[in-house]
Structures are given as structure tokens and as C-alpha cells.
Coordinates of C-alpha atoms and ligand atoms in Angstrom, one line a residue:
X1 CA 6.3 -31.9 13.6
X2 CA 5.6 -28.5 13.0
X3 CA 3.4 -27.7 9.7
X4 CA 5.0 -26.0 6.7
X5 CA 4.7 -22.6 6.6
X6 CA 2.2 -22.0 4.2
X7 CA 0.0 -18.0 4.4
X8 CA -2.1 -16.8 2.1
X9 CA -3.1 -13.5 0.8
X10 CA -6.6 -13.7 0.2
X11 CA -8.3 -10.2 -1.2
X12 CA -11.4 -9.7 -3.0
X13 CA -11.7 -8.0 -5.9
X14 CA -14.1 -5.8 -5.0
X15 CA -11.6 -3.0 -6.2
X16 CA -8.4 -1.6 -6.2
X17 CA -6.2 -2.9 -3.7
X18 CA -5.5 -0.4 -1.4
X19 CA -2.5 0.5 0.8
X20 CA -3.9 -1.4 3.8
X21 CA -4.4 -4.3 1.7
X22 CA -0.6 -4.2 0.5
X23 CA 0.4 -4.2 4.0
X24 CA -1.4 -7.9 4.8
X25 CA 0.0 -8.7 1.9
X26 CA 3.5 -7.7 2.4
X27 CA 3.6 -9.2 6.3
X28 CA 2.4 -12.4 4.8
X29 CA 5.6 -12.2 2.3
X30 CA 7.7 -11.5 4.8
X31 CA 6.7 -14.2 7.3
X32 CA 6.5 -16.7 4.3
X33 CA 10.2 -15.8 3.1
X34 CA 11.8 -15.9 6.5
X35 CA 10.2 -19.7 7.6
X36 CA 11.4 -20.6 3.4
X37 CA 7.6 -21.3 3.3
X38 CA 4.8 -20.3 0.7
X39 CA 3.1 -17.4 -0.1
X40 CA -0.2 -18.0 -2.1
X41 CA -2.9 -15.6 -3.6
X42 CA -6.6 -16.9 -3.2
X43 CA -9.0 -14.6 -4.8
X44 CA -12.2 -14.5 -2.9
X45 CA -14.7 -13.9 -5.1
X46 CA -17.8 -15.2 -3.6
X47 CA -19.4 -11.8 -3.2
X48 CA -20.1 -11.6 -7.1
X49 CA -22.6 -8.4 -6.8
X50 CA -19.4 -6.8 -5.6
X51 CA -17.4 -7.8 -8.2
X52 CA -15.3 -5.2 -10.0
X53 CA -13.6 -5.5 -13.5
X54 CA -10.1 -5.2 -13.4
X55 CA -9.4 -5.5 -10.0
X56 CA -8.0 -8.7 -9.6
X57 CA -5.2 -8.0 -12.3
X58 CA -4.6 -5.0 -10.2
X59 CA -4.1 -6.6 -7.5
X60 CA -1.4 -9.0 -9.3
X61 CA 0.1 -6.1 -11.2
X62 CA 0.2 -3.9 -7.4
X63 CA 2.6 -7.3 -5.9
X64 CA 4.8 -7.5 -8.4
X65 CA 5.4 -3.8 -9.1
X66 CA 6.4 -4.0 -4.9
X67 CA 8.3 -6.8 -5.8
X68 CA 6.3 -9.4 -3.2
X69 CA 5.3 -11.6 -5.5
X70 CA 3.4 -15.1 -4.5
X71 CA 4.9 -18.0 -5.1
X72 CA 1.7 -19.9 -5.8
X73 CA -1.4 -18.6 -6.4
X74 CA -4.2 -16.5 -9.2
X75 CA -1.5 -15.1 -11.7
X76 CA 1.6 -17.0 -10.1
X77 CA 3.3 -20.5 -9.5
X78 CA 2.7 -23.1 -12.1
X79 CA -1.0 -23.7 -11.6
X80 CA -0.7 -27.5 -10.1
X81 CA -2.8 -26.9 -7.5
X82 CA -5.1 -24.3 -9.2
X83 CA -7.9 -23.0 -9.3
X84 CA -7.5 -20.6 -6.4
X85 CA -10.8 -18.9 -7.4
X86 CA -13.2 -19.4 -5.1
X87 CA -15.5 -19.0 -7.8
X88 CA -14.0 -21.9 -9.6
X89 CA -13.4 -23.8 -6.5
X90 CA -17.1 -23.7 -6.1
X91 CA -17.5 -24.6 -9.7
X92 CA -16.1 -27.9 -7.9
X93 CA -17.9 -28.6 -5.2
X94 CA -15.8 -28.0 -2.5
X95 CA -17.7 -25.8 0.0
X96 CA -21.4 -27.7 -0.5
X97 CA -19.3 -30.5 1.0
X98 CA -18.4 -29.2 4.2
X99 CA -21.8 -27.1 4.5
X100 CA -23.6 -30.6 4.7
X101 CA -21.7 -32.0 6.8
X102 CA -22.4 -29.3 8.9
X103 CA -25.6 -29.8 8.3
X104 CA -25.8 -33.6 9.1
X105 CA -23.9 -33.3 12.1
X106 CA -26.6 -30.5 13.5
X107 CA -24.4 -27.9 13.7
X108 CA -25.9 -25.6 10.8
X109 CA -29.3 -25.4 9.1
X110 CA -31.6 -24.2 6.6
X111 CA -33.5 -21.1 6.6
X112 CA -36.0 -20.5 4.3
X113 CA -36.6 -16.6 5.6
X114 CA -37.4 -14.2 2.8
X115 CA -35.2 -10.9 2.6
X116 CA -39.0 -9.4 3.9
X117 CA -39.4 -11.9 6.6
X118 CA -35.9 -10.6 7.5
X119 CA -36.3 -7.1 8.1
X120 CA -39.3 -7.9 9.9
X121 CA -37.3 -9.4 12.5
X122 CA -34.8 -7.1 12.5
X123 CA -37.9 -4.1 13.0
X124 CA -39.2 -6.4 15.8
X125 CA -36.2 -6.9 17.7
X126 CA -35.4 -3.2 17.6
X127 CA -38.7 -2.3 18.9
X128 CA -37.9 -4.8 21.9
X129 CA -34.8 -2.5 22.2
X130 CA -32.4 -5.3 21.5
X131 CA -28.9 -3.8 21.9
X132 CA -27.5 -5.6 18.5
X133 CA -30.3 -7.2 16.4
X134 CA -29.1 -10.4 14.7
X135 CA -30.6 -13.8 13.7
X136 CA -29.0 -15.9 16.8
X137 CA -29.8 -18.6 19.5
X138 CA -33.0 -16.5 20.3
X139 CA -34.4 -15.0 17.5
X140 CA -34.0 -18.0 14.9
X141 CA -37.0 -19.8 17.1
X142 CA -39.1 -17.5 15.6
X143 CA -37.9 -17.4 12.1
X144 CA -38.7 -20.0 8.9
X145 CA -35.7 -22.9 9.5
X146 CA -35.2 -26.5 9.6
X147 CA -34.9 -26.0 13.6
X148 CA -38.6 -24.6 13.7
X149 CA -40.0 -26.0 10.8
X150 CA -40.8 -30.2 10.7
X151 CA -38.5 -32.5 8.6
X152 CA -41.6 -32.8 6.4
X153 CA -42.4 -29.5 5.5
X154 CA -38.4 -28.7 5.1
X155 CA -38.3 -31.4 2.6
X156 CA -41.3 -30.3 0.9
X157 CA -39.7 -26.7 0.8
X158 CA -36.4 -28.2 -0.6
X159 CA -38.3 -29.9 -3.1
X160 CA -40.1 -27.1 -4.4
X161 CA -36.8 -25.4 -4.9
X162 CA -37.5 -22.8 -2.6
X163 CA -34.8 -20.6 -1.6
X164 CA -32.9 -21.0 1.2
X165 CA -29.2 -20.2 2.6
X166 CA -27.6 -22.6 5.2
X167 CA -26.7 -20.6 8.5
X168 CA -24.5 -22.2 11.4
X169 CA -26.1 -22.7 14.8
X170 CA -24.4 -21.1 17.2
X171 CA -25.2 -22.1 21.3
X172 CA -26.8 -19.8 23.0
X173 CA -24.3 -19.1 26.2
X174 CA -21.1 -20.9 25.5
X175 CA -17.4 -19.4 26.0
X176 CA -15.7 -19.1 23.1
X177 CA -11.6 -19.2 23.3
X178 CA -9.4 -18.9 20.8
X179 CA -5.4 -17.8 21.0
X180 CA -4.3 -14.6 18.3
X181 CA -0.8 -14.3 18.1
X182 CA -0.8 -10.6 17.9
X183 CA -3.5 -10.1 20.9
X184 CA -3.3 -12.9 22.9
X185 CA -6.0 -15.2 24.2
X186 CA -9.3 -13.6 23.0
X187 CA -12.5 -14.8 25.1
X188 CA -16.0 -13.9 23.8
X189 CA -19.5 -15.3 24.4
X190 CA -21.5 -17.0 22.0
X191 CA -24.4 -14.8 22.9
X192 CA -22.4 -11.9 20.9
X193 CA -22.3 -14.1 17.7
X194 CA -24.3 -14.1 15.3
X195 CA -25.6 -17.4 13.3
X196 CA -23.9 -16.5 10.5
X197 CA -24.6 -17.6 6.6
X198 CA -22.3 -20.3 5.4
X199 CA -23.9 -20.6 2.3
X200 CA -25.7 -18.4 0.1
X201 CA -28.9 -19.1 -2.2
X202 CA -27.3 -19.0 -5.1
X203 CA -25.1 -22.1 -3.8
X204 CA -21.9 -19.8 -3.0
X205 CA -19.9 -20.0 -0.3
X206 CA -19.3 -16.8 2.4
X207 CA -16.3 -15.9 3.1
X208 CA -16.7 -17.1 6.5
X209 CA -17.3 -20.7 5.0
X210 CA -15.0 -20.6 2.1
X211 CA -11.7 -18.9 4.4
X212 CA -12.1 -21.6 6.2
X213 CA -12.2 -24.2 3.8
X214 CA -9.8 -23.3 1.7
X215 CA -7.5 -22.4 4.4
X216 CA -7.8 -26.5 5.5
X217 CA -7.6 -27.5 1.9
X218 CA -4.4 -25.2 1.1
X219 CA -3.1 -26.8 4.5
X220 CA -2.8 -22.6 5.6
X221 CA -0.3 -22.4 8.4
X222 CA -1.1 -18.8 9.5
X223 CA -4.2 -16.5 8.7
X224 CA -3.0 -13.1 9.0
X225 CA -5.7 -10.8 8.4
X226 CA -6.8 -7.1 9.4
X227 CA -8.0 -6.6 12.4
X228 CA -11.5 -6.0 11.0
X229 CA -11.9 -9.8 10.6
X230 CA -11.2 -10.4 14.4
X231 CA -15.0 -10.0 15.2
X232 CA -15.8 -12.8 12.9
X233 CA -13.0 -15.3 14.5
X234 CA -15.6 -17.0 17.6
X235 CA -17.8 -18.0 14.2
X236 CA -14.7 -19.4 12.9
X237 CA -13.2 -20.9 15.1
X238 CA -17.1 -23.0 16.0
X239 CA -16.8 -23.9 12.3
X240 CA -13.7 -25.5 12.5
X241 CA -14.6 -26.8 16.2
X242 CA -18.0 -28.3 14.3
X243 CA -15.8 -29.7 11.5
X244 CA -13.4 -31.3 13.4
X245 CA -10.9 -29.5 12.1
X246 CA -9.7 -27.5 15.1
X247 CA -6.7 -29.2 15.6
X248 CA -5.4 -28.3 11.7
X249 CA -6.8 -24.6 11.8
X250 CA -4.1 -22.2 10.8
X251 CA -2.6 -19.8 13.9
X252 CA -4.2 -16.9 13.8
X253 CA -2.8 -13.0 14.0
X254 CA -5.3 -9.9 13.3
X255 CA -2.9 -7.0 12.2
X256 CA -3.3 -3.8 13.7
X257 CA -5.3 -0.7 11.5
X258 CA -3.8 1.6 9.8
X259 CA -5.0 5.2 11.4
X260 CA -5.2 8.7 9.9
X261 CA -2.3 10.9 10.5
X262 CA -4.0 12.9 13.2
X263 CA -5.0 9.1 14.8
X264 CA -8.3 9.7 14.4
X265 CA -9.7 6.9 13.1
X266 CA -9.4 4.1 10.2
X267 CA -7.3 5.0 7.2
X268 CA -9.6 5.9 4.4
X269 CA -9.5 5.1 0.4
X270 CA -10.7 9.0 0.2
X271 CA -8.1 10.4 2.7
X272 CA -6.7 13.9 2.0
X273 CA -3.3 13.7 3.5
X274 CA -1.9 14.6 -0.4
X275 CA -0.5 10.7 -0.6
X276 CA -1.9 7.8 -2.8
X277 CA -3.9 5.5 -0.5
X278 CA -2.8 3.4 -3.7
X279 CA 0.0 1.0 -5.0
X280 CA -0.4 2.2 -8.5
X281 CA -2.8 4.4 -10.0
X282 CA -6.7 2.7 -9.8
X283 CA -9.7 4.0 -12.0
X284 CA -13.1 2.3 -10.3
X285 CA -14.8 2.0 -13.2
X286 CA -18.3 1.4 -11.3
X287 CA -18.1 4.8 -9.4
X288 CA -15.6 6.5 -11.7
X289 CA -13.2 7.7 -9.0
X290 CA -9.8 7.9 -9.6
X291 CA -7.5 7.3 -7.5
X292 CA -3.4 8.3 -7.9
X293 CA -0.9 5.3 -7.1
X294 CA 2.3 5.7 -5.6
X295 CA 4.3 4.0 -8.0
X296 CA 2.7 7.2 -10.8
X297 CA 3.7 9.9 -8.2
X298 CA 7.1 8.8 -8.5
X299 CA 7.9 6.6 -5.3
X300 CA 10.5 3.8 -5.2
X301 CA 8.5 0.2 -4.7
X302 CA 11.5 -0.4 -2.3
X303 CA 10.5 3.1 0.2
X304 CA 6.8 2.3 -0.2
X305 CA 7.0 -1.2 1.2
X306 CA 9.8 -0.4 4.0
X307 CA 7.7 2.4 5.2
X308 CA 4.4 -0.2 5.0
X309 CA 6.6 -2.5 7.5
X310 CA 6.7 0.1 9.7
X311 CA 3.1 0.5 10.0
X312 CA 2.3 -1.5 13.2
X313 CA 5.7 -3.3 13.0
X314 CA 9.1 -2.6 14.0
X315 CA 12.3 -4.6 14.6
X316 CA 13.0 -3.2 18.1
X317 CA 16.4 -1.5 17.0
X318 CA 17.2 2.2 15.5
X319 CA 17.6 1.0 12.0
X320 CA 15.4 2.5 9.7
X321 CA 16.2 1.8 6.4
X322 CA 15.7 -2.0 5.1
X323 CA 15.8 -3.8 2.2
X324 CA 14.2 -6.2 1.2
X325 CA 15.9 -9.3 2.6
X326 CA 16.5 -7.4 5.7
X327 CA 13.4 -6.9 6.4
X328 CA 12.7 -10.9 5.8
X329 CA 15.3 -11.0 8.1
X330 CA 13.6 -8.9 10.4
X331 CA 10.5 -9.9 10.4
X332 CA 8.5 -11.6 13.3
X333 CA 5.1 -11.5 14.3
X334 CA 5.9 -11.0 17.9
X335 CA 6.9 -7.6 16.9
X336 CA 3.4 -6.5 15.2
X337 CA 2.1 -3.9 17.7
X338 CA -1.5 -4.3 18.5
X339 CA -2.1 -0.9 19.0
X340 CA -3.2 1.0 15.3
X341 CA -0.8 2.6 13.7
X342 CA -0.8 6.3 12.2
X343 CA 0.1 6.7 8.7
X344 CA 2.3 9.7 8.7
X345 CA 3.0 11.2 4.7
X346 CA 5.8 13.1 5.7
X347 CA 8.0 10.0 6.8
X348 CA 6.2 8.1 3.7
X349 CA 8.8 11.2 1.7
X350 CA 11.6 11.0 4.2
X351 CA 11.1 7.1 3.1
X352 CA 11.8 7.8 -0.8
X353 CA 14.4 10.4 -0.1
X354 CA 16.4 8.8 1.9
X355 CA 16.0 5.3 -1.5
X356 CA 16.8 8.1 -3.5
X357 CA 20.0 9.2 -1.9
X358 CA 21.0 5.2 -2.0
X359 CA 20.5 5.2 -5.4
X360 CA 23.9 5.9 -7.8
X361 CA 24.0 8.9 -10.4
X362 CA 23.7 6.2 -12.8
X363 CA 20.8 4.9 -12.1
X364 CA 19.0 8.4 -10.9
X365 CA 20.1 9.4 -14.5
X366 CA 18.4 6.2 -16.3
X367 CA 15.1 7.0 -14.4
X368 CA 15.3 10.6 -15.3
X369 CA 16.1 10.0 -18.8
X370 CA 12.3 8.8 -19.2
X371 CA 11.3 12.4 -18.3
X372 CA 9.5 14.0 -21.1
X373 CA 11.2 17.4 -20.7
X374 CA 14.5 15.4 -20.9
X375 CA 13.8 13.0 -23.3
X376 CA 13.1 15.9 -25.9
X377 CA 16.6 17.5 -25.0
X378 CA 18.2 14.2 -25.4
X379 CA 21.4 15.1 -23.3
X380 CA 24.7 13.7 -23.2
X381 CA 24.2 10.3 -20.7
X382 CA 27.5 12.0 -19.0
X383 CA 26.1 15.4 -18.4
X384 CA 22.6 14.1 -16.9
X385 CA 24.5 12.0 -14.5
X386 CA 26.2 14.8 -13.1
X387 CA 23.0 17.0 -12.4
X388 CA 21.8 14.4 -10.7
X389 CA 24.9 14.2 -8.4
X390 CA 23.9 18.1 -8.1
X391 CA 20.4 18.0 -7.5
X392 CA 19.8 15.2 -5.8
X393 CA 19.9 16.1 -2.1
X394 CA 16.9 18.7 -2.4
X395 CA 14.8 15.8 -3.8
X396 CA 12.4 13.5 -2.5
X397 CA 11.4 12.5 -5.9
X398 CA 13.3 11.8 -9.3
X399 CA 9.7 13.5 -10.7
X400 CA 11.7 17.0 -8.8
X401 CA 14.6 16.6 -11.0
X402 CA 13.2 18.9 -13.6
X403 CA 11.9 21.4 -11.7
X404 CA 15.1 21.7 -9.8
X405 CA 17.4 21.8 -12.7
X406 CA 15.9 22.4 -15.6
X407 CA 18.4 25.1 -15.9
X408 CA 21.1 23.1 -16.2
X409 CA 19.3 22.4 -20.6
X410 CA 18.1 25.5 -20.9
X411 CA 19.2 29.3 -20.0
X412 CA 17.1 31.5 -17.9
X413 CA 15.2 34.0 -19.6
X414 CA 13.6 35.5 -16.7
X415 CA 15.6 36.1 -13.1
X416 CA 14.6 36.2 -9.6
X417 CA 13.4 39.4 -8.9
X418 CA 13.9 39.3 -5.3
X419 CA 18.0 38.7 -5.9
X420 CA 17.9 41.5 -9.0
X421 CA 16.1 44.5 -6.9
X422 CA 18.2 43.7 -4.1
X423 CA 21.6 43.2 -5.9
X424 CA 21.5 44.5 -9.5
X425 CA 23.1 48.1 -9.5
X426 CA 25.4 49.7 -12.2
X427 CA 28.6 48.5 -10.1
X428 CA 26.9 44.9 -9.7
X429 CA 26.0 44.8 -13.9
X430 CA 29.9 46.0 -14.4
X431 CA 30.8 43.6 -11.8
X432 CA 29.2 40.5 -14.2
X433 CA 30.5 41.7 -17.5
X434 CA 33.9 41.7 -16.1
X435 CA 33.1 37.8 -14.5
X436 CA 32.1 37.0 -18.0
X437 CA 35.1 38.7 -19.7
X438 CA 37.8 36.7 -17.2
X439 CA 35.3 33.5 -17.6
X440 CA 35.7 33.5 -21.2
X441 CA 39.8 34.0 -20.9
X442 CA 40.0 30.6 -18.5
X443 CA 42.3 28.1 -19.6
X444 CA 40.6 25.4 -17.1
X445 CA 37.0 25.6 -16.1
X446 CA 36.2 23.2 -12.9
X447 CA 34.7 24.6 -10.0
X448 CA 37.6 25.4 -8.2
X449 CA 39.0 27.5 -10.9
X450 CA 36.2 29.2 -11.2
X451 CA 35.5 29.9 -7.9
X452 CA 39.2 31.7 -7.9
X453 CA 38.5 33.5 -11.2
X454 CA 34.9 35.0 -9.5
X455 CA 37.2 35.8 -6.4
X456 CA 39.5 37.2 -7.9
X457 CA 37.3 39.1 -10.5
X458 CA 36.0 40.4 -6.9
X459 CA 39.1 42.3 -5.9
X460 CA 39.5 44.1 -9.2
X461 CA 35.8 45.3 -9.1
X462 CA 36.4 46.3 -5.6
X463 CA 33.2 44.5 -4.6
X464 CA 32.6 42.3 -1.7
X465 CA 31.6 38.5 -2.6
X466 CA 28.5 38.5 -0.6
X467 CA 27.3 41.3 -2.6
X468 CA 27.4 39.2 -6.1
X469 CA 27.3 35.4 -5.4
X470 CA 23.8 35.4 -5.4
X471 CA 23.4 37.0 -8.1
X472 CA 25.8 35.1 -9.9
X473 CA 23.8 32.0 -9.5
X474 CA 21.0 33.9 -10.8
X475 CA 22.3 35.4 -13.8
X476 CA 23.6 31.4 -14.8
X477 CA 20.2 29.7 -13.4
X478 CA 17.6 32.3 -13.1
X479 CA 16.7 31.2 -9.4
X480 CA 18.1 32.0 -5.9
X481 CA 18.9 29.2 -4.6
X482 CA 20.4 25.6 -5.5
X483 CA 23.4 23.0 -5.2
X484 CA 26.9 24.4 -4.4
X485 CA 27.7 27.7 -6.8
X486 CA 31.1 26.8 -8.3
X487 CA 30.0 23.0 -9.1
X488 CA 26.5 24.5 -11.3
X489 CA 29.1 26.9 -13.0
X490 CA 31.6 24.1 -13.9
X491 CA 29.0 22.0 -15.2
X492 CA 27.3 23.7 -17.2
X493 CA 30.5 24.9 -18.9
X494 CA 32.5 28.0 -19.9
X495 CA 30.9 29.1 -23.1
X496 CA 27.4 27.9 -21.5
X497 CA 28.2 30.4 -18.3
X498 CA 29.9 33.4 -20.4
X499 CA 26.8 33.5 -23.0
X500 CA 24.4 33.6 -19.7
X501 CA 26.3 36.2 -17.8
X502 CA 26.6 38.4 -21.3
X503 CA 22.6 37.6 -21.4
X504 CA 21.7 38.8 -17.9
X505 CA 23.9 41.8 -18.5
X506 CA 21.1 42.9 -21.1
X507 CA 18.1 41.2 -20.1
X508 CA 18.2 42.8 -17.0
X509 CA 16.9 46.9 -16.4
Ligands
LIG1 N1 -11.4 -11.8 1.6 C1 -11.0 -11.2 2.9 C2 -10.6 -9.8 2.7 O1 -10.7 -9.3 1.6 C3 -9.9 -12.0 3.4 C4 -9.8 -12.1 4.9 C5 -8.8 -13.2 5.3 O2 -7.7 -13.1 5.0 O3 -9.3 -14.2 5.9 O4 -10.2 -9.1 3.6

């Protein structure tokens, strides 16, 4: 029977969780949603000199804002199988377990080497000119372990409380073959591995231990991970060989980096591309860098996350826009490219303007009700809706909406002085006080009207359109350019229009 699909998401706070850390997170959703399986969050916190404050209710907070919530996990589900600390789970003895078994069955061992002792090695070997210097098959005969040392003295060392951290033994020349969904069968030599730390002298797990028990313990279906973990998998998968557990280990799939727009390498937390590298807004409080989120700079969770799926996956059709559920739909793992995949911030906008164009008036207009330029105005509910209507297809960003209309609240006091040198004339000036004399007679006001009443205004002036739409717009708005003429003059209304075009007519010299 095939296992329930159970994936975890499994970041450690070591800081705010950054863009490339949403993506694992949201492929993970996706995959859990579409198999109706589970989607837990595991917070490894075995490192605890890397520990940051804050970041693990950043993390929790960055999920729900982009609405991929765990169903289990730190901060969600109803705690029955809690803790999902590794911290806690330590508390419990869980890992110590499987690192002495381990050690019983010879697979793993104690080393006593100090942190001097260490770089001593690592001089040694580097003087040899060893390619890669790491504690391995060759190098460990000549360090302090229970594979050099007799039974006696390690028990005597033991007893003395001297430190030590317990390392897995790794064979010398052995093939190592494991099967990634994304790459393929992978093939690597022991040789290349390194005899990694399982657990540290302070009793805590590594990751490399505590992924793997966990993952076992949480009965994890799939591991889907960057693609920085893939060096680590031969260790892994020797672990779970050594525990007997490589029958139950999850499938595995490394997900492709995330580039710099120009492709030239990985995807930096400092990248300059003018984009947030984060979810939501994250203040490290250890190096005091900020950093700006995208949820602050105005973007819809729902654009973020489609263009995220997009980076390194797509569904093999034209379709570019998805939803939520379609992506779930979507979604298959045999569609992750393995290739890297360029982060490009001008689609990221496309992304949000195109949400924004989905969006109704109504609900543009509730957004930009919170703005604080608008929120001091307090318009009519009616009114905003139909600037939005207006101004919506220059945006990207509701945060825009001001900028682009602000002149539909508040009359221009100073004009484009491009459109006035060029167009503002004594025939021009008579030309608007006329417009504002036949405005102010209308009986009806909508755009059409008012379009006739300027044309018509026009032919008794003697003046060609071309030479005064323009600056009609910018007698009513201040600026040169904007949403259809006619439609700006309707809305913001006959006696708003007349007192702007009687205004202009002696503001301007
Ligand atoms: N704690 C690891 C990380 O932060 C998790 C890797 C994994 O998913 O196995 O990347």
C-alpha cells in the first residue's frame, strides 16, 4: 500500500525566512494538498548558537499571510503529536536513541578530538595537498576515536566526562545510490563523504541525525528540500541504510535554486534587484539589517506565491495565472525543472498587476481605503470605487493609487509645465473660460456629455481639439497624462471641473 502523503517543512530559525525558503514551503503545500495528505512544520533548532529571536513566529506569521498554512505542526494543528521542536524532541530522548544504536551496531563512533586537535588535521592534510580536507575513512586513523583508541581508555574518557561528539563511519570506497525524483538516480562515492557528526557535545542532534529521525518518526513521505542539501544525501541515505530504515525513508526531490536575474549565481538575502527577498518585512535583530517584505511593498499574497510556483516549476501549458487550488491542481513534481531558475522582478510586477486587474472596484476600494492620504479625506465609498475603475490599469500596486489620482480629492495647484508652454496662449486661456462657462450651463454631466459640450465648445472658439485636450486634462488634474479624459471630467463632477478650469484660468501666466 502506498504510504500517506505526509511532507514536512522543516526551516530553522536562524532568521527570517526568506523567499527561497517560501518556495520549499509552498511546493510542499502544494504536493501535500493535491495527494489530500499532510503538511507539517518541524522547527529545527538544533543549531542553538544560531538561534535568532523572533524568527520562528516569522516564519508562522510569513505561511499564513501566503495563505499555505500547515496542517500540523509548531504554531498549527491541534498539538496531538507535538512537540515538533527538535529542541524539545531532544528534551525527550529521541535522537540519543538512534545515535547508540548506531553506535552498537559499529556504524558510528566517538571522537574525543579537541576543536585544536581539529584544525591540526585540517593544517596537516592541506599541507599533503588533500583536494577536500575532511575527517573521513583515512584521516580518522589518525585522530582521538573509539576506532583508534582501546575500549579501556574510551571508557575511561567517557567516565571522566570528557567531551566528545558521535560521528558516523563512513567506508572508505563504497558506491553510494540513491533515486531523487527531481534528478534522477544520483551515484557518488563514499570516498567524497565525509564522517559526518550525528551528535553534538552538548548531546544535540545535527540536522543530519535529527532530519532523519524525525522524518522516520513523523512517518515523512517525501523530503523536499533545496538543492543545497543534495551533497549531504549519500550521509543520509548510509544513516538510514545503517538503521535499517531504508526501506521507510521518505522519496526524496532537491528543488532547483533560485538564480539572480542576470543567472549569475544563487539568489541572495542582500540582492539589489529593487524586490523584497522577503515575505513580510524582517528586522535581524543580531546584525540589525532590515529587510523589506513583500506583503509591506504592497504585493497580493496570491501574485507572490503564483509567481514562486513558477520558479523552477511550470505546468507545461500557456496558462499563467493560478489560483490557489489550481495550482494544487497543477502541481507535480515531475514538472520541477532541475535546471536553477532566474528570479526575474519585472514578471514578479506583471504577477501583481495582472491580481490587481482580477480584483473588483470594490475590493481595490476597501484596500485603498486604508491609505493614509485617503483615510484623512474620508471619501464617499461610491466615489473611491470609481477611481479605482479609472486608475487601475496604470497600476501594479494599490500603494500607486495615490500617486496616480490623488487628483481626483484634491485640485491641482501647480500644472505641467511641459503641456502649459506648449499649449497655454491667449486663444487657449479664452478657449478654457468658455469650456468652464458651457460646463457650468450642463443640464447632464457624464462623460459623454461632456465630451460633446468640449467639442462643441471647440467649434465656437474656432480651435482644433488636439490643440486643448491636453490641456484640458491639465487644468482639471494638473498632470499630462491619465485614464480616458471625459471619464476624469464626469467623475469628478461639474462644479468640481468648472471651479478648476476657472482656477487654471488665473493660476496660470
Ligand atoms: N533545516 C533544514 C533547512 O533549514 C531543512 C532541510 C530539510 O528539509 O531536510 O534547510
Amino acid at each position: 500500500m502506498e504510504k500517506r502523503v505526509r511532507v514536512r517543512f522543516a526551516p530553522s530559525p536562524t532568521g527570517g525566512l526568506h523567499m527561497g525558503g517560501v518556495r520549499v514551503a509552498l511546493f510542499n503545500y502544494l504536493f501535500a494538498k493535491k495527494h489530500n495528505g499532510d503538511f507539517i512544520l518541524r522547527i529545527e533548532d538544533t543549531d542553538q548558537t544560531r538561534y535568532v529571536k523572533g524568527a520562528e513566529e516569522y516564519i508562522i506569521e510569513s505561511l499564513k499571510w501566503c495563505g499555505i498554512a500547515p496542517n500540523e505542526g509548531v504554531g498549527f494543528g491541534d498539538g496531538s503529536h507535538a512537540p515538533y521542536r527538535q529542541s524539545e524532541r531532544k528534551e525527550k530522548g529521541i535522537y540519543k536513541k538512534y545515535a547508540d544504536k548506531l553506535i552498537a551496531s559499529g556504524n558510528a563512533y566517538y571522537a574525543f578530538d579537541t576543536s585544536e586537535e581539529l584544525d591540526e588535521m585540517r593544517k596537516r592534510l592541506e599541507a599533503a595537498k588533500v583536494a577536500a580536507p575532511q575527517y573521513n575513512a583515512v584521516s580518522r586513523q589518525n585522530m582521538r576515536n573509539s576506532l583508534t583508541l582501546s575500549e579501556d581508555e574510551v571508557k575511561k574518557l567517557i567516565d571522566a566526562n570528557t567531551p566528545y561528539v558521535i560521528r558516523l563511519k563512513v567506508p572508505r570506497n563504497e558506491e553510494i545510490r540513491f533515486h531523487d525524483i527531481i534528478r534522477g538516480w544520483v551515484v557518488v562515492n563514499s570516498s567524497q563523504v565525509d564522517d559526518k557528526v550525528l551528535l553534538k557535545s552538548d548531546g544535540m542532534p545535527t540536522y543530519h541525525l535529527a532530519h532523519i529521525v524525525d522524518d522516520i518518526e513523523m512517518q515523512i513521505s517525501h523530503a523536499m528540500r533545496g538543492e543545497e542539501w543534495l551533497p549531504s544525501a549519500p550521509a543520509h541515505i548510509l544513516i538510514y541504510r545503517y538503521l535499517g530504515l531504508e526501506n521507510e525513508m521518505p522519496k526524496l526531490a532537491h528543488l532547483p535554486l533560485i538564480l539572480k536575474p542576470d543567472g549569475n549565481g544563487k539568489l541572495s538575502k542582500r540582492d539589489k534587484s529593487g524586490l523584497p527577498m522577503f515575505p513580510l518585512n524582517w528586522f535581524d535583530e543580531r546584525t540589525n539589517e532590515s529587510y523589506a517584505g513583500y506583503r509591506e511593498t504592497g504585493f497580493f499574497a496570491e501574485a507572490f506565491i503564483n509567481m514562486l510556483a513558477f520558479l523552477g516549476w511550470n505546468p507545461g501549458t500557456n496558462q499563467e495565472i493560478f489560483s490557489i487550488e489550481e495550482l494544487i491542481q497543477a502541481f507535480s513534481l515531475e514538472r520541477i525543472n532541475k535546471s536553477g531558475a532566474k528570479f526575474d522582478p519585472e514578471k514578479t510586477k506583471w504577477f501583481n498587476q495582472q491580481y490587481l486587474r482580477l480584483k473588483t472596484d470594490d475590493a481595490l476600494a476597501e484596500i485603498f481605503s486604508n491609505d493614509t492620504n485617503i483615510k484623512n479625506l474620508n471619501p464617499d465609498f461610491a466615489y473611491l470605487k470609481n477611481v479605482c475603475r479609472l486608475i487601475k490599469e496604470k497600476a501594479h500596486f494599490v500603494n500607486e493609487f495615490w500617486d496616480l489620482g490623488k487628483y481626483f480629492f484634491i485640485a491641482p495647484t501647480i500644472y505641467d509645465a511641459e503641456v502649459v508652454k506648449k499649449r497655454w496662449n491667449e486663444k487657449s486661456k479664452k478657449f478654457i473660460s468658455a469650456l468652464a462657462k458651457n460646463y457650468e450651463a450642463a443640464s447632464s454631466f457624464g462623460a459623454q456629455h461632456a465630451e460633446n459640450i468640449f467639442k462643441q465648445t471647440c467649434e465656437e472658439q474656432q480651435i482644433k481639439t488636439g490643440e486643448v485636450m491636453q490641456l484640458l486634462r491639465v487644468c482639471v488634474s494638473g498632470v499630462g497624462g491619465g485614464p480616458a479624459l471625459f471619464e476624469v471630467v464626469s467623475l469628478i463632477g461639474k462644479a468640481g471641473v468648472v471651479n478648476r478650469l476657472n482656477t487654471a484660468v488665473r493660476a496660470i501666466v
